XYZ file of C-alpha atoms in Angstrom:
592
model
C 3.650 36.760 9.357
C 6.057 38.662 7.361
C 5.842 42.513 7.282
C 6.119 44.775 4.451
C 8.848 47.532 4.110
C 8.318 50.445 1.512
C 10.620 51.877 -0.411
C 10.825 54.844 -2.813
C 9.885 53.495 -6.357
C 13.467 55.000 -7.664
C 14.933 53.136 -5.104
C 13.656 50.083 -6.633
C 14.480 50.864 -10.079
C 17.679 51.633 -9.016
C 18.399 48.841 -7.616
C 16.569 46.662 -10.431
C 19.405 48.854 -13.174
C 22.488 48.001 -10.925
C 21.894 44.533 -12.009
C 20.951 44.276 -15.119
C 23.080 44.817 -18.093
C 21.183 44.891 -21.523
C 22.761 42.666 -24.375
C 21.628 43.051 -28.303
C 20.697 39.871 -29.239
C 22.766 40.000 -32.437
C 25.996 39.817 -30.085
C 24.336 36.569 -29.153
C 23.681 35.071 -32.204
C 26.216 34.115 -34.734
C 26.793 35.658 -37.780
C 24.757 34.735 -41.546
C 26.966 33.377 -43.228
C 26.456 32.605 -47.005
C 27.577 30.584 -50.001
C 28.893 31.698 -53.110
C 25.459 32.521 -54.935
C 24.498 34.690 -51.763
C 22.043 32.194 -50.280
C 21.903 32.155 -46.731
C 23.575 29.102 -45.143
C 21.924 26.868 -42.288
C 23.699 27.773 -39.103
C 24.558 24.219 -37.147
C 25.672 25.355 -33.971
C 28.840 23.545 -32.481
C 28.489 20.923 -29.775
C 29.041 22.034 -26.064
C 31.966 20.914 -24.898
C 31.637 20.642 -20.389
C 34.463 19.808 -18.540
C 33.974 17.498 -15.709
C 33.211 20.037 -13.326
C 30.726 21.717 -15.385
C 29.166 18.125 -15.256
C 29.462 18.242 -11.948
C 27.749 21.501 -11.298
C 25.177 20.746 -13.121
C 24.428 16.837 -12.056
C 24.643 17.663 -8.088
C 21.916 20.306 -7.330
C 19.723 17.356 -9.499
C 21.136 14.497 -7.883
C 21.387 15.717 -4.663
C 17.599 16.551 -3.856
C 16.528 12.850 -5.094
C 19.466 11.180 -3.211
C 18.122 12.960 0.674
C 14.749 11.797 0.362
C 16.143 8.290 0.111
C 19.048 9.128 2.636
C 16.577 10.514 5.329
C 14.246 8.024 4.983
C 16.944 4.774 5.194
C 19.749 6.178 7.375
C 18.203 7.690 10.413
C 16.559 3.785 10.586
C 19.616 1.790 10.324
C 21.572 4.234 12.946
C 18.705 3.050 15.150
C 18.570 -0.591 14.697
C 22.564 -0.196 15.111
C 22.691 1.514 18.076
C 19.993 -0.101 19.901
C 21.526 -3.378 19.219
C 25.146 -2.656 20.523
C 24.184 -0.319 23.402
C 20.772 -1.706 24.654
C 21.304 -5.808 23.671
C 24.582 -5.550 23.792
C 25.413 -7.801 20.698
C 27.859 -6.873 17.715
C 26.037 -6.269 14.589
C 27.007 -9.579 12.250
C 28.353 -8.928 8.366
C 28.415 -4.992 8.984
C 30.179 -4.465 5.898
C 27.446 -6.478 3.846
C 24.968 -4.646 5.262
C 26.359 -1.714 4.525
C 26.735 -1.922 1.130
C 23.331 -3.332 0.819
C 21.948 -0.059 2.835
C 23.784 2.182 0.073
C 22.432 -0.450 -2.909
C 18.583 0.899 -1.035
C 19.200 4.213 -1.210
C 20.516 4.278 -4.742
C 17.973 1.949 -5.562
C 15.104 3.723 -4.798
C 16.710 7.096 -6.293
C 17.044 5.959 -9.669
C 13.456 3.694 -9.156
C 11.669 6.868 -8.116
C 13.020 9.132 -11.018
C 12.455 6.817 -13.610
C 8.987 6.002 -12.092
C 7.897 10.175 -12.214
C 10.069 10.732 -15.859
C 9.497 7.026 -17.794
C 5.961 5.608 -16.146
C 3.785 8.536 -14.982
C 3.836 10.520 -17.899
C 1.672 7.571 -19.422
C -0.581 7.277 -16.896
C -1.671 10.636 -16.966
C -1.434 10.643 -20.898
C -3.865 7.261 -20.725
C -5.810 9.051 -17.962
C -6.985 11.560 -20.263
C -7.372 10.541 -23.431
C -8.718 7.378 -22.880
C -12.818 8.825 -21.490
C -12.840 10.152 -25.402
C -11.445 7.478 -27.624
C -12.969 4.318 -25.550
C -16.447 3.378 -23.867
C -16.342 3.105 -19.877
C -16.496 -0.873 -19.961
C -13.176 -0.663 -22.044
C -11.596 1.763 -19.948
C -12.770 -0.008 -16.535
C -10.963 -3.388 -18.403
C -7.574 -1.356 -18.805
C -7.921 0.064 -14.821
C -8.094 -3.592 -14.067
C -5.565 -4.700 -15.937
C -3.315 -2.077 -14.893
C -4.098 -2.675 -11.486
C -2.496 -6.327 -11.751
C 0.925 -4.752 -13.651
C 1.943 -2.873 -11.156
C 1.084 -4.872 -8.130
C 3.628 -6.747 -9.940
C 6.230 -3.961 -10.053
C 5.714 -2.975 -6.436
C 9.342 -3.013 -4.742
C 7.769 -4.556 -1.462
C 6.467 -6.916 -2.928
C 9.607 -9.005 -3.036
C 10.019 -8.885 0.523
C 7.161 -10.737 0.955
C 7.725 -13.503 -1.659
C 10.741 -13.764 -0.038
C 9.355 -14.693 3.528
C 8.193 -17.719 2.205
C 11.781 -19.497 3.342
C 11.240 -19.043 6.709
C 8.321 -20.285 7.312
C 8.105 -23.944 8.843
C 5.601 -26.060 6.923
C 5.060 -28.580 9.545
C 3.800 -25.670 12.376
C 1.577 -24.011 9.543
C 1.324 -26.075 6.283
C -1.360 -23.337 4.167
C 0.749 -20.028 4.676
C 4.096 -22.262 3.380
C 2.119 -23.408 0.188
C 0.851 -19.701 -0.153
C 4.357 -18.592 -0.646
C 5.969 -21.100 -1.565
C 3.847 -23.297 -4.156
C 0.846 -20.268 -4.887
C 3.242 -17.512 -4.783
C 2.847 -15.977 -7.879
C -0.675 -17.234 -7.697
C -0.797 -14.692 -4.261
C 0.726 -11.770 -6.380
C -1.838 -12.259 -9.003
C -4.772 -12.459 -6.379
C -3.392 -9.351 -4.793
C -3.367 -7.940 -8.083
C -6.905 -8.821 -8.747
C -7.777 -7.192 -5.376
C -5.882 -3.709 -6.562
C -7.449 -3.841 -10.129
C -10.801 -4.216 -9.059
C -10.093 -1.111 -6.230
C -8.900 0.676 -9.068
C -12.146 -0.003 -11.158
C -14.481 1.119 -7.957
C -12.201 4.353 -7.194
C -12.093 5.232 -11.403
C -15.923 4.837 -10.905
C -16.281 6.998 -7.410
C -13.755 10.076 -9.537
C -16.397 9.833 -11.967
C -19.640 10.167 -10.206
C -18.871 11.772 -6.597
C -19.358 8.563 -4.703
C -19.078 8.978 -1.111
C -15.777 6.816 0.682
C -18.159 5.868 3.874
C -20.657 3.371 2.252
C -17.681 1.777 -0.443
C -15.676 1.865 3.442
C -18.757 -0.556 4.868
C -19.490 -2.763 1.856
C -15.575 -3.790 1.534
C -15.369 -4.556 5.108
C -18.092 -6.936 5.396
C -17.088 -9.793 2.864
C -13.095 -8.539 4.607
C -14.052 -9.522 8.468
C -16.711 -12.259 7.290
C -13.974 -14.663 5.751
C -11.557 -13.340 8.480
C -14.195 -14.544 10.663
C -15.034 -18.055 8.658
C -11.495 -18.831 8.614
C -10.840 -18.519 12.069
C -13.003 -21.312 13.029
C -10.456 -23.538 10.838
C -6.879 -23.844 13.172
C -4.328 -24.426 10.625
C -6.066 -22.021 8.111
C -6.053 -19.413 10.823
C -2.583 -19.193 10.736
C -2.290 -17.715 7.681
C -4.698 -14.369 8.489
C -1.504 -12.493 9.132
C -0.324 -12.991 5.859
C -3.588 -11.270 4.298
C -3.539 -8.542 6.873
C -0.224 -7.535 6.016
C -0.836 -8.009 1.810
C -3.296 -4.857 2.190
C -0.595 -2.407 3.520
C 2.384 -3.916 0.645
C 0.336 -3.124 -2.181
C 0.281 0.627 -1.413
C 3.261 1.729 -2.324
C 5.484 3.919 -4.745
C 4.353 2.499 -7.936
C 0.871 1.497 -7.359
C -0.828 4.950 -5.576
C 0.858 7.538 -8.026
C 0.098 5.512 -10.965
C -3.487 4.169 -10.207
C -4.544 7.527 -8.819
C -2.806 9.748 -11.808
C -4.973 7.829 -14.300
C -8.370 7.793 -12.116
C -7.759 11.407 -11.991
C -7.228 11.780 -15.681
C -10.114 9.935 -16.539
C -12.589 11.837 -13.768
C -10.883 15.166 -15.041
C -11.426 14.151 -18.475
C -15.286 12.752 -18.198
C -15.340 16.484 -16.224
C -17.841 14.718 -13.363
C -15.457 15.182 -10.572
C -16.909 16.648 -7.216
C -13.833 18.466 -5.419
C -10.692 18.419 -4.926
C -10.853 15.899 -2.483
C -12.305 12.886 -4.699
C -8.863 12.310 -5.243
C -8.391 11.024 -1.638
C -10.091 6.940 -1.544
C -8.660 5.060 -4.170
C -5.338 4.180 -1.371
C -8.182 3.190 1.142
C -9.954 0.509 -1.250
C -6.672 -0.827 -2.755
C -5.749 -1.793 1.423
C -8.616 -3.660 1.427
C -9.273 -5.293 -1.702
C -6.264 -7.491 -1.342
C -7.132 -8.532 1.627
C -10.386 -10.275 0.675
C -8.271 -11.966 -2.350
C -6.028 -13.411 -0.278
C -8.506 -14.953 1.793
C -10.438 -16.428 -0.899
C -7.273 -17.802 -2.462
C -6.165 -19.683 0.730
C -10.177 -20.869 1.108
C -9.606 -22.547 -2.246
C -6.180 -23.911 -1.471
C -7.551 -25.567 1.843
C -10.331 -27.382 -0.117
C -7.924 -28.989 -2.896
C -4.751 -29.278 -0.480
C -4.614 -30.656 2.517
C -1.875 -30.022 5.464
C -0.629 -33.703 5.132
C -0.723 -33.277 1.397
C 1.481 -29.515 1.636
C 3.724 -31.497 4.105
C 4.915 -34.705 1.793
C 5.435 -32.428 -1.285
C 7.443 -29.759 0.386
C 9.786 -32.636 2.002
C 10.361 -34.534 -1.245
C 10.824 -31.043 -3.110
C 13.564 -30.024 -0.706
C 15.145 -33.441 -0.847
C 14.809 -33.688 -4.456
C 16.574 -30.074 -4.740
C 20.289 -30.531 -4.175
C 21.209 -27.609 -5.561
C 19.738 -24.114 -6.748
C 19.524 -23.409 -10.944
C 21.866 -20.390 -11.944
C 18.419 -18.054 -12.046
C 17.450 -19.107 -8.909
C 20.715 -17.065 -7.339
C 22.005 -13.636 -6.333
C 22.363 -11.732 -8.402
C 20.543 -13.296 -11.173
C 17.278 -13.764 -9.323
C 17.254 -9.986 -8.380
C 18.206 -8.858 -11.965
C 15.490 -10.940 -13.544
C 12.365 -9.952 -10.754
C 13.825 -6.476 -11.827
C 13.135 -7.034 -15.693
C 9.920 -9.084 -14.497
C 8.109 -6.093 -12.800
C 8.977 -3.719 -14.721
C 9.225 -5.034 -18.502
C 5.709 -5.899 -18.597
C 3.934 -2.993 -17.109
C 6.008 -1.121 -19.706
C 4.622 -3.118 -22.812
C 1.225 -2.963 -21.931
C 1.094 0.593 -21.372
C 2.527 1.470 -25.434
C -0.276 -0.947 -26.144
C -2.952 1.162 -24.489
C -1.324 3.937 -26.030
C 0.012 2.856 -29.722
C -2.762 0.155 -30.479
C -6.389 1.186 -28.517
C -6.052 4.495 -28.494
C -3.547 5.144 -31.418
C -1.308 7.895 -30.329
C 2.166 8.310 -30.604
C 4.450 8.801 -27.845
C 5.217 11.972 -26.732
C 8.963 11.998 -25.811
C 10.223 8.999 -26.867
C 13.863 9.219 -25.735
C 12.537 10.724 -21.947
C 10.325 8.150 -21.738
C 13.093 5.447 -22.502
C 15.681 6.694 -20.431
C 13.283 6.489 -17.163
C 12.715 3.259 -18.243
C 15.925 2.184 -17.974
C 16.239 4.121 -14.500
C 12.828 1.929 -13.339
C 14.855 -1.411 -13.982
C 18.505 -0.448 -12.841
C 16.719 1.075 -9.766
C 14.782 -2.018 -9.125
C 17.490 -4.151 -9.556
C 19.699 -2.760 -7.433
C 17.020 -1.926 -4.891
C 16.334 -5.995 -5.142
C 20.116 -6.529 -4.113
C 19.901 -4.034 -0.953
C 17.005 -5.863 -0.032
C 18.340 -8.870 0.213
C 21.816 -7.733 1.874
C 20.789 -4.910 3.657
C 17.243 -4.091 5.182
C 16.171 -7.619 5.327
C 19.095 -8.750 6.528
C 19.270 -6.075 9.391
C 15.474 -6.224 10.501
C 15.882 -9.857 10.687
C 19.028 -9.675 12.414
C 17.502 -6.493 14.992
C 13.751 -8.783 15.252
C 15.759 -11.958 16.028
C 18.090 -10.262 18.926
C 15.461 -8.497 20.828
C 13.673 -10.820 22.411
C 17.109 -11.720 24.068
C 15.559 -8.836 26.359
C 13.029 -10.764 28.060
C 13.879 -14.415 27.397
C 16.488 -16.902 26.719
C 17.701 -17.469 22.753
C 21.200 -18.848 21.341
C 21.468 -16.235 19.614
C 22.003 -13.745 22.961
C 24.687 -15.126 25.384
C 23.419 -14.303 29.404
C 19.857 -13.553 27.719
C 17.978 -12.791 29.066
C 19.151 -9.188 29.799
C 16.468 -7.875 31.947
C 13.508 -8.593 33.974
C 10.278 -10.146 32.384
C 8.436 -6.964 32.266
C 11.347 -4.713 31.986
C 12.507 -6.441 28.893
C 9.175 -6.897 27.366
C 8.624 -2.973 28.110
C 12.345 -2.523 25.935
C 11.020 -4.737 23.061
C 7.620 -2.778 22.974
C 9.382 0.869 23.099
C 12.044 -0.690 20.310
C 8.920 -1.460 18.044
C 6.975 2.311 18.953
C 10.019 3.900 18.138
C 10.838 2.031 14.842
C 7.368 2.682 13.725
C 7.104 6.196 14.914
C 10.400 6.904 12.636
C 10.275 5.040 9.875
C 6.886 6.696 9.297
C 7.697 10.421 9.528
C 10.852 9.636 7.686
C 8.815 8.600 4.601
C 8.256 11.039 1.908
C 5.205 10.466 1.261
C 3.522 11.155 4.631
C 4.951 14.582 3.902
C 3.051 15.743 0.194
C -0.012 13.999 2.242
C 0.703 16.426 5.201
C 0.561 19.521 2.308
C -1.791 18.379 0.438
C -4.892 18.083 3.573
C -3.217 21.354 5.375
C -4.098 23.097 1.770
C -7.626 20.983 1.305
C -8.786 21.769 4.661
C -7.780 25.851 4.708
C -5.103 24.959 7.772
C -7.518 23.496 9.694
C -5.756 20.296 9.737
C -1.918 21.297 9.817
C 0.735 19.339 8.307
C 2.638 18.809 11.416
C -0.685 17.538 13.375
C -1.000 14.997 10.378
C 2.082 13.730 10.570
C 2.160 13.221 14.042
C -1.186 11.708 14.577
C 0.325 9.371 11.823
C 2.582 8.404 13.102
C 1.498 7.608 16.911
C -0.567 5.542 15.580
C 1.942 3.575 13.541
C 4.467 3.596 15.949
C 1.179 1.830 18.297
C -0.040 -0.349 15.698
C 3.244 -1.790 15.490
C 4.053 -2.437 19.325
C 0.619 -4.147 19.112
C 1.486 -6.482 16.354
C 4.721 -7.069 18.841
C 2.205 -7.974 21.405
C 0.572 -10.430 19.303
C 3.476 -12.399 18.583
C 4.628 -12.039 21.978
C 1.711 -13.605 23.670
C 0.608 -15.445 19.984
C -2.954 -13.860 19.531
C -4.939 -14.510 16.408
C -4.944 -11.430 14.690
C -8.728 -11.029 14.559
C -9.234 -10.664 17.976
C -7.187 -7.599 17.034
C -7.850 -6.437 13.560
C -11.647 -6.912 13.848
C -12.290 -5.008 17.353
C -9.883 -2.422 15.702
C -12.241 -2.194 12.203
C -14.804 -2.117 14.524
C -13.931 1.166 16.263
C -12.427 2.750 12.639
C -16.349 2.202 11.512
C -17.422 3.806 14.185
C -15.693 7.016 14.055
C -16.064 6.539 10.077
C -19.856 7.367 11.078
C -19.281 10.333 13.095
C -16.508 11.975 11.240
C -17.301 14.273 7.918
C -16.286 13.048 4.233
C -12.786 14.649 4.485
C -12.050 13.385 7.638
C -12.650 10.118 6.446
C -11.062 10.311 3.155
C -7.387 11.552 5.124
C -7.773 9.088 7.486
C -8.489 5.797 5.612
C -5.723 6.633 2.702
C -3.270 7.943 5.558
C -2.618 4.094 6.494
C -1.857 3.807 2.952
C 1.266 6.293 3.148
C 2.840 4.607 5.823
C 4.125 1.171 3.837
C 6.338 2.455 1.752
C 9.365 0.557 0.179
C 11.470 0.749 2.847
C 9.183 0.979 5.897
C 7.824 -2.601 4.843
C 10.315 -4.638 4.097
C 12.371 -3.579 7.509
C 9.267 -4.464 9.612
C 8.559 -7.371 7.873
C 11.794 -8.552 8.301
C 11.839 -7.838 11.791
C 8.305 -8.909 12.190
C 9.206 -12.403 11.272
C 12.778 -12.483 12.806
C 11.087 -11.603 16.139
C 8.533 -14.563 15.542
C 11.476 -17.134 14.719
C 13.361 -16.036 17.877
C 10.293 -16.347 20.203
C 9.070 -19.802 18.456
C 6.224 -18.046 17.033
C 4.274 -19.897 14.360
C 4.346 -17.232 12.089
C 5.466 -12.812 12.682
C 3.006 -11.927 10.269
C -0.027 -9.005 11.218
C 2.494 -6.410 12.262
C 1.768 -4.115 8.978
C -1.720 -4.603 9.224
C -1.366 -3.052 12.998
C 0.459 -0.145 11.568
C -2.740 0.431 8.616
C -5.174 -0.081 11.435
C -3.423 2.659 14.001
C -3.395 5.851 11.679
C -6.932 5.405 10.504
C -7.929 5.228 14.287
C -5.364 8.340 15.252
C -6.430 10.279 12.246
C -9.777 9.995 12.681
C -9.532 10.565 16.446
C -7.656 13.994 16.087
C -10.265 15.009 13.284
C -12.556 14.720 15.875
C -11.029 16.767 18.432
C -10.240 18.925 15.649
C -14.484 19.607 14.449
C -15.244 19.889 17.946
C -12.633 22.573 17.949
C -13.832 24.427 15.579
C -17.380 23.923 16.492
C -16.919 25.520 19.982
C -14.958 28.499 18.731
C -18.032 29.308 16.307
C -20.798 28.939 19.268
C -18.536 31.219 21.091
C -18.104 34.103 18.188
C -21.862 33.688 17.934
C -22.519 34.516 21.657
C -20.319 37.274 21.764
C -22.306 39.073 18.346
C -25.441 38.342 19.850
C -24.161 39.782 23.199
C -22.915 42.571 21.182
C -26.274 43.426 18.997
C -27.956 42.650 22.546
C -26.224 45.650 24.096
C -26.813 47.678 21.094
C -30.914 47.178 21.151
């Protein structure tokens, strides 16, 4: 605690007039100058005129505070995967250089995504937000919520890698989750859309009235482990339960949490019916969940109009047929147009909201444009590093471990250590991986602010972040497990729901709130697409039928961690106030 030193006031004004020079402003503004009839002309200033380092000076303090939060949250991860690979598998990392510059394309990526995202996208979903409860009825605003919970499921980063782990799955070892990616892929970005739009409709509706998060918690797991449940009882189906797991924890990410939650907040700030501060805390939770369920219904229909047989033929006379790829369907044309594609549209259909239904003009036209154009440049060249740099290296990092404990090609002398001693490295790889990428993201740190404020310090930042990040850094050795020793995912993911419902039950409203949207703020943009990619690499290398299910370990482990320390944390603070109370009744018990 800092102290305070006094000083003699004239001291202080002293000081305060050694500093300070006064200036008229006439010396600072230019002279009237007039025409012949005596009229006062209109003074046009000059243009300023910078020289490059006055650019300079004033670019870098801007530049530089955007560029570390990318930096700290890509580097220290790739330094890992590096190292661990040459000094604990002993294997040269392959196309260094490539990966390199696609590590760089990330970072610069998600710098100009993120600043275009705060300057060119949020300022209308705040403006929407809070103009919309007075110029529109609540079935019309619950329609645009829905709809805008689709765009920018659309324009989530992540969402490319998954898309793009349809290629490596084999379509004769599981026939549905190849047709889900491959044939129904943008069919599975719409349905994951759906599921966000329709969390975004609940949570606008819980800002509005108070709702509790513990009963909305309960009714979205039931239908969520019931067709986990029904589809397990079908064996090809089954295989594809990873896949919806792991859509819950993509769909959280830069673009869909800030924007969703700026306009639920508008609109509950707006309709002036919110409860605290902490009814901004939920909406993450439901869009983790929602998905989930519209995944599985999606692959539920596909298995009654498709069968394996059926998926089989048609993907071996399509990749027959195919000789060679169209011009749009290569780098970098494919990443410049998904760019354009998630971006463009969200764009329109926000100035339609705002020109057309609720007919105002836009504030800051040429701000608004020029983040824009940072949102598509960013995801662009985010796209590219994705494709030559994370992906690439988690792949590459996934596919070499295993060398640890068993024999691949891809490890010469694999493998490099006893059964259980190289199973132990491969677990401790994952804990580690998970553990970092998670306190590296950004996010995790405004959430650790944010619930130290809320909760008056009870719950510091640092504890957050921790108990975060354990249970990431668990979750995701688990989903190693699972791929290790191939068990379904619901023996996992349901036993694991089961215990988060439990201490849902016993923990207060703001425990639950932190916890259930904490497993949100772990998938960011880069934390997902490097353990996908490694994820699946890892299942390749081991024969797996399919490495999906690790992100839905690491949603599953903070929620339980969280939850778990906000326990420890009421009982706490429980005991010290039964012990203040017995020592003042001990004291007024002396006193009588």
């Amino acid at each position: 605690m800092s102290t305070l030193k006094q000083v003699r006031f004239g001291t202080l004004v002293r000081e305060i007039t050694m500093h300070q020079e006064e200036l008229s402003y006439n010396e600072l503004a230019p002279e009237i100058e007039q025409d012949k009839y005596g009229v006062d002309l209109v003074c046009r200033p000059s243009k300023i005129k910078l020289r490059s380092i006055d650019v300079y000076r004033l670019a870098q303090p801007y530049l530089t505070v955007r560029l570390i939060d990318q930096v700290k949250a890509v580097l220290p991860l790739a330094i890992y995967l590096v190292l661990f690979q040459l000094l604990i598998l002993r294997q040269n990392v392959s196309d260094s250089w490539i990966i390199t510059a696609g590590l760089l394309s990330v970072i610069i990526g998600l710098m100009l995504f993120m600043e275009g995202l705060k300057v060119g996208l949020m300022p209308f979903g705040e403006t929407i937000g809070n103009i919309l409860p007075s110029k529109a009825k609540l079935p019309t605003v619950l329609l645009i919520v829905f709809l805008l919970g689709i765009g920018v499921t659309f324009a989530e980063p992540a969402i490319g890698a998954l898309k793009a782990a349809g290629s490596i799955v084999n379509v004769e070892q599981a026939p549905y989750l190849y047709s889900l990616l491959n044939t129904w892929s943008e069919v599975l970005v719409l349905m994951v859309g759906i599921g966000v739009g329709l969390a975004a409709v609940l949570g606008t509706l819980r800002f509005i009235y108070g709702w509790s998060l513990k009963p909305l918690i309960y009714i979205s797991l039931i239908p969520t482990i019931g067709l986990t449940l029904y589809i397990m009882a079908d064996e090809e189906l089954s295989k594809m339960l990873g896949l919806a797991w792991d859509c819950g924890a993509v769909t959280t990410g830069p673009v869909t949490v800030p924007l969703v939650l700026s306009l639920g907040i508008g609109i509950a700030t707006a309709a002036g019916k919110g409860r605290s501060s902490l009814s901004g805390f939920g909406i993450v939770t439901l869009a983790s969940l929602f998905p989930i369920v519209a995944v599985e219904l999606l692959a539920v229909f596909v298995s009654i109009i498709e069968t394996p047989q059926m998926i089989i033929s048609e993907a071996v006379a399509m990749n027959s047929s195919t000789a060679s790829l169209n011009w749009h369907e290569k780098t970098p044309y494919v990443e410049i147009i998904s760019g354009i594609r998630a971006i463009i549209p969200l764009v329109l259909f926000l100035i339609f909201i705002l020109l057309f239904v609720l007919k105002e003009k836009i504030r800051h036209p040429g701000t608004i444009t020029y983040g824009i154009i940072l949102s598509v440049i960013g995801m662009i060249i985010f796209n590219i590093g994705l494709s030559y740099g994370l992906a690439k290296l988690g792949s590459q990092s996934g596919g070499l471990v295993p060398g640890a404990f068993t024999q691949i090609e891809l490890v010469s002398d694999s493998p490099l250590y006893s059964l259980m001693l190289g199973i132990s490295i491969a677990l401790i790889f994952a804990w580690i991986l998970g553990f970092g990428a998670t306190l590296a993201e950004p996010a995790l740190n405004a959430l650790g602010m944010t619930v130290e404020n809320l909760t008056n310090g009870a719950f510091r930042k640092k504890l957050l972040m921790y108990s975060v990040s354990f249970g990431v850094g668990f979750g995701i050795a688990l989903g190693i497990v699972k791929i290790i020793y191939s068990i379904p995912i619901a023996y996992i993911v349901v036993p694991g729901y089961l215990i988060a419902i439990v201490l849902t039950y016993f923990s207060t409203e703001e425990f639950v709130n932190i916890a259930w949207d904490s497993a949100g703020v772990t998938t960011g943009p880069v934390t997902v697409p490097l353990v996908l990619a490694m994820g699946l690499g890892f299942g390749e290398a081991v024969g797996a039928i399919e490495g999906f299910g690790i992100l839905s370990m690491a949603s599953i482990g903070p929620i339980i961690s969280v939850m778990t320390t906000g326990l420890w944390i009421q009982w706490k603070v429980k005991r010290r106030r039964e012990s203040e109370y017995e020592v003042v009744e001990s004291v007024e018990g002396a006193k009588s």
